XYZ file of C-alpha atoms in Angstrom:
751
model
C -0.012 -0.233 0.462
C 1.516 3.131 -0.985
C 0.322 6.715 -1.336
C 1.510 10.229 -2.254
C 0.896 13.207 0.577
C 3.072 16.150 2.506
C 3.390 15.968 6.054
C 2.476 18.583 8.810
C 6.119 19.690 9.586
C 5.559 21.474 13.322
C 5.693 19.569 15.857
C 2.742 18.901 16.968
C 0.082 19.899 14.780
C -2.366 17.263 13.678
C -3.097 16.355 10.372
C -5.948 16.211 8.089
C -8.975 14.552 9.306
C -9.501 13.098 6.243
C -6.078 10.796 6.308
C -6.519 10.386 9.836
C -10.063 8.467 8.928
C -8.276 6.832 5.491
C -5.909 5.620 8.024
C -8.560 4.636 9.880
C -10.323 2.287 7.436
C -6.516 1.074 6.368
C -6.133 -0.622 9.750
C -9.400 -2.635 9.736
C -7.336 -4.588 7.549
C -3.879 -4.590 8.424
C -2.099 -6.366 10.336
C 1.439 -5.233 12.380
C 1.959 -8.551 14.824
C 5.593 -9.677 14.109
C 6.463 -13.203 15.267
C 8.071 -14.314 17.596
C 11.567 -14.992 15.878
C 12.236 -11.633 16.075
C 14.475 -10.352 18.684
C 13.050 -7.370 21.350
C 15.291 -4.654 20.100
C 18.009 -4.077 23.438
C 17.559 -7.610 24.714
C 20.334 -9.594 25.159
C 19.490 -13.275 24.551
C 21.676 -16.417 25.398
C 22.041 -19.722 22.765
C 23.855 -21.587 25.505
C 25.353 -25.290 23.817
C 22.955 -28.363 25.804
C 25.460 -31.068 24.573
C 27.803 -30.311 25.914
C 25.922 -31.995 29.917
C 28.237 -32.513 32.427
C 26.615 -33.498 35.308
C 22.746 -33.999 36.303
C 20.435 -35.127 39.396
C 17.282 -36.907 39.389
C 14.635 -33.997 41.739
C 11.724 -34.828 42.730
C 9.713 -36.112 39.341
C 12.819 -33.754 37.240
C 15.835 -34.176 36.120
C 17.930 -31.807 36.965
C 21.669 -31.828 34.568
C 23.798 -28.926 33.325
C 25.959 -28.442 30.490
C 29.935 -26.383 30.142
C 27.313 -23.366 30.238
C 23.342 -24.274 29.835
C 21.478 -25.622 32.584
C 17.754 -27.061 32.249
C 15.854 -29.769 34.107
C 13.407 -31.803 31.739
C 10.077 -33.435 32.729
C 9.140 -36.389 31.456
C 5.822 -37.058 32.396
C 5.600 -34.029 29.548
C 8.347 -34.414 27.233
C 9.616 -31.139 28.204
C 13.326 -29.135 28.971
C 12.396 -25.389 29.961
C 16.250 -23.372 30.322
C 17.381 -22.615 33.715
C 19.478 -19.090 33.811
C 20.747 -16.574 35.244
C 17.563 -14.191 34.493
C 15.363 -16.820 36.934
C 17.567 -15.969 40.255
C 20.908 -18.222 40.152
C 23.999 -17.377 40.369
C 25.866 -17.051 37.311
C 26.556 -19.920 34.432
C 29.599 -22.794 34.364
C 27.417 -25.545 36.591
C 30.253 -28.024 37.246
C 28.461 -30.065 39.651
C 24.763 -30.765 40.485
C 23.069 -33.445 44.213
C 20.209 -33.357 45.475
C 19.099 -33.875 48.908
C 15.876 -35.142 49.120
C 15.916 -35.100 52.918
C 15.729 -31.894 52.273
C 14.560 -30.930 49.131
C 16.984 -28.728 47.993
C 19.250 -29.225 44.994
C 22.954 -28.001 45.300
C 24.269 -26.371 42.279
C 27.870 -26.165 42.195
C 29.964 -23.785 40.129
C 33.386 -23.881 38.874
C 33.590 -20.033 40.020
C 33.694 -20.935 43.268
C 29.994 -20.255 43.670
C 26.937 -22.568 45.580
C 23.619 -21.560 44.990
C 21.019 -24.490 47.473
C 17.367 -24.318 45.439
C 14.773 -25.059 47.635
C 12.399 -27.171 45.144
C 8.155 -27.716 44.845
C 6.582 -31.080 45.408
C 7.581 -32.550 41.601
C 10.763 -30.268 41.273
C 10.239 -27.123 40.068
C 12.745 -24.224 40.887
C 11.103 -21.763 44.512
C 13.984 -19.959 46.288
C 17.737 -20.072 46.219
C 20.376 -19.337 48.641
C 23.566 -18.140 47.540
C 26.623 -19.131 49.408
C 29.979 -16.985 47.625
C 32.343 -17.859 50.142
C 34.303 -19.980 48.412
C 34.494 -17.750 45.386
C 34.852 -14.664 47.438
C 38.378 -16.428 49.664
C 41.351 -13.200 48.555
C 43.006 -16.568 50.329
C 42.859 -18.181 48.041
C 44.613 -17.860 44.770
C 43.754 -19.609 41.628
C 41.167 -21.170 40.715
C 37.900 -22.008 42.495
C 36.014 -24.553 40.468
C 34.023 -26.924 42.624
C 35.143 -30.461 39.962
C 32.936 -33.050 42.882
C 30.639 -33.511 45.721
C 29.773 -36.325 47.816
C 27.305 -36.249 50.414
C 28.385 -37.796 54.525
C 25.226 -37.076 56.971
C 24.573 -33.133 57.346
C 27.504 -32.901 55.002
C 28.710 -32.615 51.664
C 32.239 -33.181 51.032
C 33.753 -30.507 48.057
C 36.468 -30.942 46.411
C 37.711 -28.508 44.220
C 40.847 -27.071 42.656
C 42.452 -25.978 45.942
C 41.296 -28.573 48.126
C 38.841 -29.941 50.350
C 35.819 -27.907 50.975
C 33.375 -29.581 53.788
C 29.549 -28.241 53.507
C 27.375 -28.052 56.247
C 24.224 -28.615 53.815
C 21.834 -28.518 57.600
C 23.534 -25.044 58.579
C 24.346 -24.347 54.751
C 27.517 -23.180 55.988
C 30.961 -23.769 55.633
C 32.493 -26.348 57.653
C 36.185 -26.808 56.890
C 38.981 -25.873 55.050
C 41.748 -29.002 53.642
C 44.167 -27.186 51.629
C 47.595 -27.982 50.945
C 47.364 -31.543 51.720
C 49.579 -32.792 49.295
C 53.293 -34.664 50.588
C 54.647 -31.935 52.966
C 52.244 -29.662 52.869
C 51.764 -29.349 48.794
C 49.496 -27.532 46.709
C 46.818 -30.846 45.014
C 43.922 -29.938 42.833
C 40.871 -32.717 43.968
C 39.956 -34.509 41.394
C 37.307 -36.575 43.221
C 37.138 -37.318 47.432
C 34.872 -40.983 48.376
C 34.752 -42.797 52.077
C 35.503 -46.171 52.540
C 36.587 -48.405 55.540
C 37.177 -46.276 57.675
C 38.640 -43.916 55.875
C 38.233 -40.919 53.563
C 40.813 -40.735 50.383
C 40.717 -37.688 47.645
C 41.723 -38.948 44.027
C 44.575 -35.489 43.495
C 47.124 -33.910 41.440
C 49.850 -35.148 43.839
C 48.662 -38.848 43.954
C 45.570 -40.493 46.023
C 45.527 -39.922 49.242
C 44.202 -41.170 52.171
C 43.122 -40.515 55.852
C 40.931 -42.101 58.387
C 38.248 -40.624 59.050
C 37.510 -39.263 62.623
C 37.033 -36.688 64.712
C 40.178 -36.947 65.919
C 42.321 -36.231 62.990
C 42.660 -33.050 61.807
C 42.535 -33.492 58.378
C 43.419 -29.993 57.518
C 47.017 -31.019 58.408
C 48.974 -32.436 55.640
C 50.873 -35.648 57.733
C 47.612 -37.268 58.305
C 46.715 -37.435 54.946
C 49.064 -40.717 53.226
C 50.394 -41.758 49.294
C 48.594 -44.342 48.223
C 50.390 -46.363 45.434
C 48.493 -47.467 42.652
C 49.187 -50.051 39.642
C 52.742 -48.804 38.092
C 52.645 -46.232 35.514
C 48.779 -45.200 36.379
C 46.530 -42.419 37.755
C 43.691 -42.322 39.135
C 41.567 -38.694 38.595
C 38.035 -40.714 39.614
C 36.919 -42.858 43.219
C 33.917 -44.429 44.921
C 33.482 -46.049 47.603
C 30.156 -48.090 46.990
C 28.635 -50.903 50.339
C 32.330 -49.756 52.104
C 34.361 -51.071 49.540
C 36.910 -48.637 47.605
C 37.113 -48.471 43.695
C 38.670 -46.822 40.448
C 39.347 -46.463 37.310
C 42.635 -46.991 36.384
C 43.099 -45.850 32.742
C 44.451 -48.467 29.801
C 43.352 -51.343 32.785
C 39.838 -50.199 34.181
C 37.925 -50.198 36.995
C 40.199 -51.416 39.980
C 39.284 -52.430 43.769
C 41.034 -52.052 46.934
C 41.353 -55.084 48.141
C 43.760 -55.559 51.568
C 46.086 -53.141 50.581
C 46.196 -54.366 46.839
C 44.728 -53.324 43.688
C 42.513 -55.716 41.997
C 40.399 -55.152 38.036
C 37.490 -56.045 38.940
C 36.122 -54.894 35.088
C 38.311 -54.910 32.588
C 37.940 -51.439 30.459
C 40.842 -50.418 28.708
C 38.917 -47.055 26.626
C 37.021 -45.882 30.927
C 37.360 -42.561 31.379
C 35.595 -42.210 34.325
C 33.363 -44.027 37.312
C 30.234 -43.084 39.038
C 28.346 -43.566 41.431
C 24.455 -44.671 42.054
C 22.362 -45.411 44.609
C 23.125 -48.870 44.406
C 26.480 -49.546 42.280
C 29.148 -48.210 40.641
C 28.604 -47.248 36.947
C 32.041 -46.897 34.331
C 32.253 -44.540 32.062
C 34.188 -44.774 28.486
C 33.216 -43.174 24.917
C 30.692 -44.947 23.859
C 29.790 -46.730 26.359
C 28.244 -48.066 30.034
C 28.978 -50.563 32.020
C 27.155 -51.791 35.119
C 28.697 -53.252 38.404
C 25.400 -55.897 37.875
C 26.870 -56.506 34.141
C 24.531 -54.728 32.885
C 26.213 -52.581 29.720
C 24.887 -50.079 28.089
C 25.488 -48.805 24.384
C 23.897 -47.107 21.548
C 24.971 -44.388 18.407
C 23.738 -41.430 20.716
C 26.209 -42.346 23.844
C 28.756 -40.086 23.080
C 31.509 -39.142 25.783
C 29.390 -39.746 28.901
C 30.503 -38.275 32.491
C 27.255 -39.000 34.463
C 24.845 -41.057 35.641
C 21.132 -41.107 37.502
C 18.690 -43.589 37.541
C 15.198 -42.923 38.136
C 11.344 -43.334 37.090
C 12.494 -46.728 35.801
C 15.800 -45.251 33.289
C 18.778 -44.104 33.126
C 19.762 -40.181 33.035
C 23.139 -39.451 30.994
C 24.665 -36.162 30.741
C 26.949 -37.345 27.843
C 29.600 -34.145 27.195
C 28.370 -35.037 23.165
C 25.275 -35.268 22.820
C 22.943 -33.941 25.479
C 21.260 -35.998 27.696
C 20.482 -38.614 27.546
C 17.409 -41.105 28.593
C 18.047 -44.561 28.482
C 14.954 -47.103 28.664
C 15.772 -50.482 28.591
C 17.396 -50.463 25.203
C 15.871 -47.675 23.222
C 18.081 -44.341 23.790
C 16.567 -40.835 23.827
C 18.134 -37.192 23.634
C 16.332 -35.102 25.541
C 18.526 -32.012 25.477
C 16.138 -28.123 25.131
C 17.748 -26.911 21.776
C 20.370 -24.648 20.918
C 24.107 -24.473 19.360
C 25.778 -27.516 19.576
C 28.806 -25.570 21.196
C 29.928 -23.029 23.190
C 33.071 -21.984 21.162
C 33.353 -20.525 17.632
C 35.923 -18.871 15.595
C 33.375 -18.185 12.762
C 29.931 -16.374 12.218
C 28.353 -15.176 9.259
C 25.121 -14.274 8.327
C 23.351 -16.191 5.060
C 21.082 -17.150 3.305
C 16.971 -17.235 3.187
C 15.531 -17.001 4.410
C 17.654 -15.195 7.507
C 20.014 -16.741 9.169
C 23.761 -17.579 11.051
C 25.530 -20.280 10.282
C 28.337 -21.058 13.483
C 31.538 -23.380 12.536
C 33.352 -23.621 15.820
C 36.355 -24.404 13.942
C 39.533 -21.549 13.422
C 42.928 -20.917 12.292
C 45.917 -20.398 14.466
C 48.153 -18.199 13.889
C 50.275 -20.990 12.574
C 47.632 -21.929 10.383
C 47.283 -24.649 12.443
C 43.294 -25.281 12.906
C 41.406 -24.320 16.136
C 39.239 -27.741 16.819
C 35.803 -28.295 19.540
C 33.548 -30.625 17.641
C 33.264 -31.655 14.276
C 30.092 -29.943 11.669
C 28.759 -26.968 12.253
C 25.272 -25.538 13.630
C 22.694 -22.934 12.278
C 19.868 -20.260 13.522
C 17.178 -19.917 11.818
C 13.801 -18.853 12.169
C 14.230 -18.865 15.654
C 15.807 -22.664 16.488
C 19.248 -24.286 15.490
C 20.156 -27.374 14.039
C 23.039 -29.114 14.368
C 25.159 -30.381 11.753
C 27.245 -32.805 13.152
C 27.217 -35.781 11.971
C 29.737 -37.859 13.289
C 30.753 -38.971 10.168
C 32.034 -35.903 9.156
C 35.722 -36.418 7.725
C 36.358 -32.299 8.981
C 35.537 -29.724 10.565
C 34.111 -26.599 9.031
C 36.345 -23.198 9.573
C 34.398 -20.716 6.359
C 31.401 -20.186 5.161
C 29.770 -18.355 3.006
C 26.364 -18.313 0.582
C 25.608 -16.504 -2.783
C 22.597 -15.064 -3.527
C 23.394 -16.685 -7.315
C 22.321 -20.139 -7.037
C 21.432 -20.170 -2.579
C 23.166 -21.987 -1.347
C 26.022 -21.693 1.411
C 29.262 -22.847 1.445
C 31.669 -24.454 3.548
C 35.333 -24.779 3.945
C 37.076 -27.521 5.584
C 40.674 -28.196 6.670
C 41.602 -30.718 5.079
C 38.588 -31.827 3.872
C 38.487 -29.682 1.083
C 35.223 -26.919 -0.331
C 30.600 -28.273 0.627
C 28.271 -27.285 0.809
C 24.442 -27.359 1.264
C 20.469 -25.826 0.533
C 17.605 -25.933 2.166
C 18.548 -27.025 5.664
C 19.836 -30.493 3.668
C 23.490 -32.189 5.133
C 26.373 -30.653 3.482
C 27.571 -32.296 0.293
C 31.450 -32.605 -0.609
C 31.726 -30.588 -3.764
C 35.764 -30.655 -4.257
C 38.139 -32.270 -1.859
C 41.427 -31.820 -3.411
C 41.957 -27.970 -2.132
C 41.958 -29.546 1.282
C 42.578 -26.536 3.485
C 40.214 -23.942 2.889
C 40.699 -21.218 4.931
C 38.326 -17.720 4.231
C 35.481 -17.605 1.551
C 33.906 -15.016 -0.793
C 31.679 -14.060 -2.959
C 32.108 -12.602 -5.829
C 28.589 -10.200 -8.101
C 28.840 -12.388 -10.425
C 28.444 -15.526 -7.998
C 30.997 -17.299 -8.256
C 32.402 -18.441 -5.228
C 36.458 -17.365 -4.636
C 38.564 -19.940 -1.743
C 42.009 -18.974 0.268
C 44.287 -21.756 0.282
C 46.870 -20.622 2.700
C 50.093 -21.411 2.384
C 53.882 -20.259 3.421
C 55.282 -21.810 -0.435
C 55.584 -19.355 -2.756
C 55.221 -19.659 -6.643
C 51.917 -22.194 -5.700
C 48.453 -21.644 -6.334
C 46.892 -19.672 -2.844
C 43.820 -18.386 -4.573
C 41.276 -20.487 -6.642
C 37.871 -19.914 -8.021
C 34.827 -21.602 -8.551
C 32.747 -20.948 -11.715
C 28.942 -20.355 -12.131
C 29.683 -23.718 -14.038
C 31.683 -25.812 -10.883
C 35.049 -25.678 -12.805
C 38.103 -24.217 -10.928
C 40.922 -22.047 -11.940
C 43.855 -21.363 -9.489
C 45.644 -17.780 -8.740
C 49.426 -16.886 -7.429
C 49.001 -13.748 -5.604
C 52.855 -12.343 -4.280
C 51.923 -14.439 -0.717
C 49.456 -17.275 -0.134
C 48.808 -17.240 3.491
C 45.669 -16.463 3.099
C 43.620 -15.879 6.947
C 40.548 -14.268 5.513
C 39.515 -12.371 1.779
C 36.769 -9.775 1.479
C 35.565 -9.486 -2.414
C 35.589 -5.300 -2.858
C 32.815 -3.535 -4.582
C 35.212 -3.347 -7.996
C 35.982 -6.806 -8.007
C 39.044 -6.650 -6.406
C 40.138 -9.498 -3.325
C 41.424 -7.614 0.245
C 43.452 -10.025 2.023
C 44.495 -10.839 6.546
C 47.539 -11.985 5.716
C 49.666 -14.773 9.098
C 50.339 -12.746 11.459
C 53.251 -15.302 11.335
C 55.211 -15.164 8.255
C 54.973 -10.480 9.202
C 51.199 -10.198 8.234
C 49.775 -7.046 6.329
C 47.986 -7.423 4.294
C 46.391 -7.938 0.517
C 45.066 -6.662 -2.886
C 44.665 -8.665 -5.575
C 43.575 -7.811 -8.661
C 42.273 -10.719 -10.506
C 41.511 -9.268 -13.772
C 45.043 -8.344 -14.292
C 46.461 -10.538 -11.449
C 47.785 -7.586 -10.014
C 49.308 -7.582 -6.213
C 49.668 -5.081 -3.761
C 50.728 -5.588 -0.404
C 49.811 -3.083 2.760
C 51.635 -3.065 6.040
C 52.136 -0.330 8.569
C 54.745 1.721 6.761
C 53.449 4.954 5.220
C 52.363 5.007 1.489
C 52.029 1.338 1.981
C 48.859 1.577 3.505
C 50.352 3.401 6.827
C 48.503 0.406 8.612
C 47.967 0.555 12.877
C 50.095 -2.188 13.262
C 51.202 -5.061 10.882
C 49.163 -7.764 12.493
C 45.547 -7.781 11.319
C 42.684 -9.605 12.517
C 39.276 -8.651 11.069
C 38.137 -7.133 7.733
C 34.653 -5.696 6.421
C 32.898 -4.106 3.957
C 30.138 -0.901 4.703
C 27.397 -0.493 3.509
C 29.351 2.535 1.669
C 31.940 0.355 -0.717
C 34.404 1.179 1.848
C 37.105 -1.695 4.270
C 37.564 -1.278 7.282
C 40.348 -3.111 8.461
C 40.710 -4.070 12.331
C 44.157 -4.455 13.988
C 46.367 -4.394 17.490
C 46.236 -1.383 17.348
C 42.920 0.114 16.593
C 40.566 0.465 12.847
C 42.153 1.466 9.770
C 39.594 2.143 6.796
C 40.279 2.237 3.449
C 37.823 5.603 1.943
C 38.997 4.830 -1.538
C 39.309 1.212 -2.843
C 39.824 1.736 -6.595
C 43.226 3.190 -6.116
C 44.909 0.981 -3.917
C 46.678 0.506 -7.004
C 47.839 3.440 -8.077
C 50.516 5.388 -6.139
C 51.195 6.407 -3.085
C 48.060 4.600 -0.456
C 47.303 5.327 2.993
C 44.344 4.171 5.188
C 43.043 6.742 7.804
C 42.438 6.640 11.258
C 39.468 7.777 12.756
C 39.136 11.047 14.844
C 36.913 9.934 18.917
C 37.680 11.429 21.609
C 40.879 13.266 20.804
C 42.540 10.012 19.961
C 42.724 7.266 17.246
C 39.461 5.311 16.830
C 40.254 2.448 19.490
C 44.331 2.580 19.769
C 46.015 0.944 21.857
C 43.005 -1.930 21.286
C 42.801 -5.218 19.917
C 40.316 -5.301 17.364
C 39.332 -8.784 17.222
C 36.020 -8.852 14.652
C 33.901 -6.510 12.760
C 30.400 -5.307 11.601
C 28.393 -3.086 9.629
C 24.688 -2.893 10.904
C 21.541 -1.847 8.588
C 22.254 1.258 9.552
C 26.513 1.554 8.176
C 26.940 1.335 11.705
C 30.071 0.209 12.811
C 30.014 -3.209 15.917
C 33.182 -3.902 17.100
C 34.337 -6.780 18.660
C 37.746 -6.062 20.656
C 39.715 -8.210 23.783
C 38.109 -6.391 26.205
C 34.923 -6.067 24.684
C 32.663 -4.524 23.286
C 31.250 -1.124 21.241
C 28.467 0.088 18.843
C 29.812 3.490 16.810
C 28.708 5.449 14.034
C 28.495 5.435 10.273
C 31.949 6.620 10.220
C 33.432 5.573 13.466
C 33.356 9.504 15.760
C 30.583 8.937 17.335
C 29.990 6.016 20.646
C 26.576 4.148 20.335
C 26.796 1.821 22.727
C 29.423 -0.270 24.747
C 29.315 -3.406 26.602
C 31.510 -5.653 28.719
C 30.807 -8.845 31.049
C 30.638 -5.854 34.059
C 28.277 -3.701 32.197
C 25.849 -6.709 30.193
C 24.909 -11.122 29.782
C 28.567 -11.071 27.506
C 29.979 -14.225 29.008
C 33.785 -12.921 28.332
C 34.999 -9.475 27.850
C 36.995 -11.051 24.262
C 35.040 -11.731 20.985
C 35.726 -14.181 19.057
C 33.535 -13.099 16.158
C 30.414 -11.048 14.683
C 26.928 -12.215 12.542
C 24.509 -9.509 11.559
C 20.780 -11.416 11.051
C 19.817 -9.193 8.433
C 16.478 -9.851 7.903
C 16.016 -8.390 11.913
C 19.336 -6.609 13.133
C 19.932 -9.357 15.734
C 23.324 -9.969 16.562
C 24.961 -12.430 17.487
C 28.660 -12.237 18.944
C 30.779 -15.092 20.062
C 33.390 -15.299 22.919
C 35.020 -18.055 24.289
C 32.820 -18.533 27.313
C 29.683 -18.743 24.564
C 27.327 -17.537 22.430
C 24.892 -14.464 22.903
C 23.025 -12.626 21.171
C 21.955 -8.320 21.474
C 19.256 -6.966 19.508
C 20.172 -4.594 16.982
C 18.157 -1.363 16.368
C 19.277 -1.580 12.780
C 18.382 -4.141 10.225
C 18.541 -4.381 6.012
C 16.845 -2.087 4.423
C 13.277 -2.956 1.847
C 14.156 -2.012 -1.324
C 10.474 -1.235 -1.952
C 7.683 -0.771 0.595
C 5.858 -4.034 1.062
C 4.725 -4.127 4.673
C 5.901 -3.313 8.014
C 5.465 -4.581 11.042
C 5.931 -3.438 14.274
C 6.603 -5.490 17.634
C 5.121 -5.941 20.252
C 1.708 -5.067 19.610
C -0.402 -4.506 21.838
C 2.390 -3.426 24.371
C 1.425 -4.823 27.788
C 2.073 -2.881 31.226
C 5.512 -4.270 32.376
C 6.806 -4.506 29.017
C 9.958 -1.667 29.405
C 12.041 -2.353 26.101
C 12.155 -0.788 22.460
C 9.331 -0.958 19.835
C 9.997 -2.015 16.900
C 9.073 -1.136 13.326
C 11.003 -3.164 10.795
C 10.420 -2.978 6.499
C 11.222 -0.048 6.142
C 13.147 1.067 3.305
C 15.907 3.178 3.904
C 15.692 6.662 5.899
C 11.250 6.174 6.589
C 10.956 9.910 8.313
C 8.940 7.845 11.329
C 5.994 9.211 12.779
C 4.288 8.229 15.697
C 0.281 9.603 16.668
C -2.200 9.163 18.791
C -5.587 9.172 17.571
C -6.817 12.270 18.261
C -4.210 12.996 15.327
C -1.010 14.945 17.406
C 2.056 13.879 16.743
C 3.350 11.873 19.447
C 7.376 10.849 18.387
C 8.739 11.457 15.030
C 12.473 9.328 14.137
C 14.127 7.378 11.112
C 15.140 4.442 10.474
C 18.094 2.891 11.065
C 18.465 0.848 7.425
C 15.133 -0.815 7.551
C 13.926 -0.403 11.269
C 13.475 2.551 13.214
C 12.896 2.245 17.386
C 10.359 4.633 20.182
C 11.373 3.626 23.943
C 7.399 4.873 24.061
C 7.765 8.098 25.304
C 6.400 11.826 23.914
C 9.121 14.638 22.572
C 8.251 16.093 26.045
C 9.844 12.500 27.651
C 6.480 11.597 28.688
C 5.536 8.109 29.296
C 2.774 6.620 26.981
C -0.545 6.638 27.909
C -3.017 3.284 27.427
C -4.543 4.285 23.711
C -4.177 3.350 19.897
C -0.779 5.191 18.244
C -1.101 5.333 14.225
C 1.954 4.462 13.000
C 2.882 6.526 9.657
C 6.278 5.496 7.671
C 7.147 7.924 4.672
C 10.160 7.108 2.430
C 12.711 10.031 2.044
C 11.306 11.317 -1.200
C 7.871 11.166 0.584
C 6.691 9.544 -2.527
C 5.560 6.107 -0.616
C 4.716 5.352 2.453
C 2.542 2.822 4.933
C 1.062 3.213 7.711
C -0.577 0.439 10.613
C -1.555 0.601 14.187
C -0.064 0.034 17.655
C -2.436 -0.909 20.971
C -0.721 0.010 24.268
C -1.774 -0.739 27.165
C -0.950 0.390 31.191
């Protein structure tokens, strides 16, 4: 729907009654609701992997489980998984151990930081009140890691095995009762992996070996002299011990389950691939890749079982925390994965916006500066329509480290380390296209729809650049330097390349049409980069090339002249200093409003179009960022949601800019209606670039006016005087910059 009209310019002046009447008639037939798949502007979302599960506990009718950065419970009756987070009152992310205190109806939640939450639960296991104990986490006298690795209960005491020793928690009073540090030989510091009780003794599997002490109130366990080293089978060490029916068992790598009998070890279950030993209410269970072995003799194996960590028995099933497959329910011989939706990994080295409908491709692999891959897990993940799809088939030959979407054939191309070029489409499994081109570090697509590949090499004279033509044929090129880490195609058809810092750093520009190469360094006239170590490249909406280095930002504002004469990048100035001078810029992205999202080793920034104005600054202290170090950025173009990869997990932020529509086809407003508990930003999407948006009340008075950032405009629900919008129906008018085309709708606000 479009129309031609002129706007009244004065603030608060009513539009004509004829226009309002037409508008009311129009809105009777218009829909301004937007699906929940759109991120709410200004709101953070976390995207933890629920596949890397580490610990599990049966709590009344629910199964609680924690992955490296995720936490949830599963209701077997309803077949539903419910995510839990800091938004629900929990202390933090990073749960390391769970234990249900049945008599107290409380779940003990231990964190890698040393913090402890005691969660009261309902009769059916739903979360209720939380009490937090931070004494370990905040203890200034304990240096280094305070991770809680294991816990075992004896009466009213929980013995916590920590990276610095053993802590005794009185679960009746919720207080720390004792701490045993430096219990290694001669008082050495020892990491305690697990403790067990058997034969009137306490045993501790530590970094100093297996230690034991008499468990008696008269024995001072804080004194290292009361701890004795227990001999182990020759050439072995143990990190997992349990006490079952007053008998001590240990997981001995390369051998299996061993029992301590009469001062000697006897292997009672041969299992050379053993990785751990856990204790249920009645027996031990040994874990190994692909299988579980019970003391009773039963073996549990299935293709879904990858790397089991813990197991509990409840409601006629075994529940397994598996670090590759998530939470598994094993009933008889049937195995089912029941974790919530999420990515397959928590550590991503590259994020790519791709496809129609818009999606984010997340790649857990990457390259070190020595051109070696940073391995995480096979496959990749895709976020589309507000859901994650995991491509984690263990039969895939290699890790995927780079991706690009080609709009011409509507395929996503994937580059792998060691496995060549692959592609996929419409959510189908990836297929190999060319395995001969083994190591691919980067991909790019040119305006003709042809796909470019970098195959890094430190050997001069060898081809390091290929193009896959639309007919499927390949052509090779040999630029001056072959150590290519990233490709970027500019508007002239030139390829800009980030080069390896291990080989001298800098950049290279290559013109495939003429085979010209130009190397750019930190010398005046030859690029004048702020630093040779280039970490990120991006092309903005005006065709400028933005460079992130270990010493801030540089911009090439005339890429077409890069092969002629003296070439120098300029450095934007913000608050009288070069933009982010002294900062390592690790990731760059450009939103629909041509604003610059800049990831660094010290947080995330949003700057205006030319880098002279700071719009937002986020750190782990003022936002849900799990780390200040930003590994990768990508912006979902339709919604403007900004995806941020850090070493400690993936999060996203509801951006206020999206890719502009080529022409008005329909606008959407979210949320609509605005309910009383809403305090965020209302977004209007589907706009053309630089759209004028006017919000008017039912009386035709102008309440608010703004211009879109790309295809999105936002309203903070306040009028031009700062007053909060009252209950009522508001009219939304969106007009193209030339005033010749527009859209209209309405918004309901309930206070």
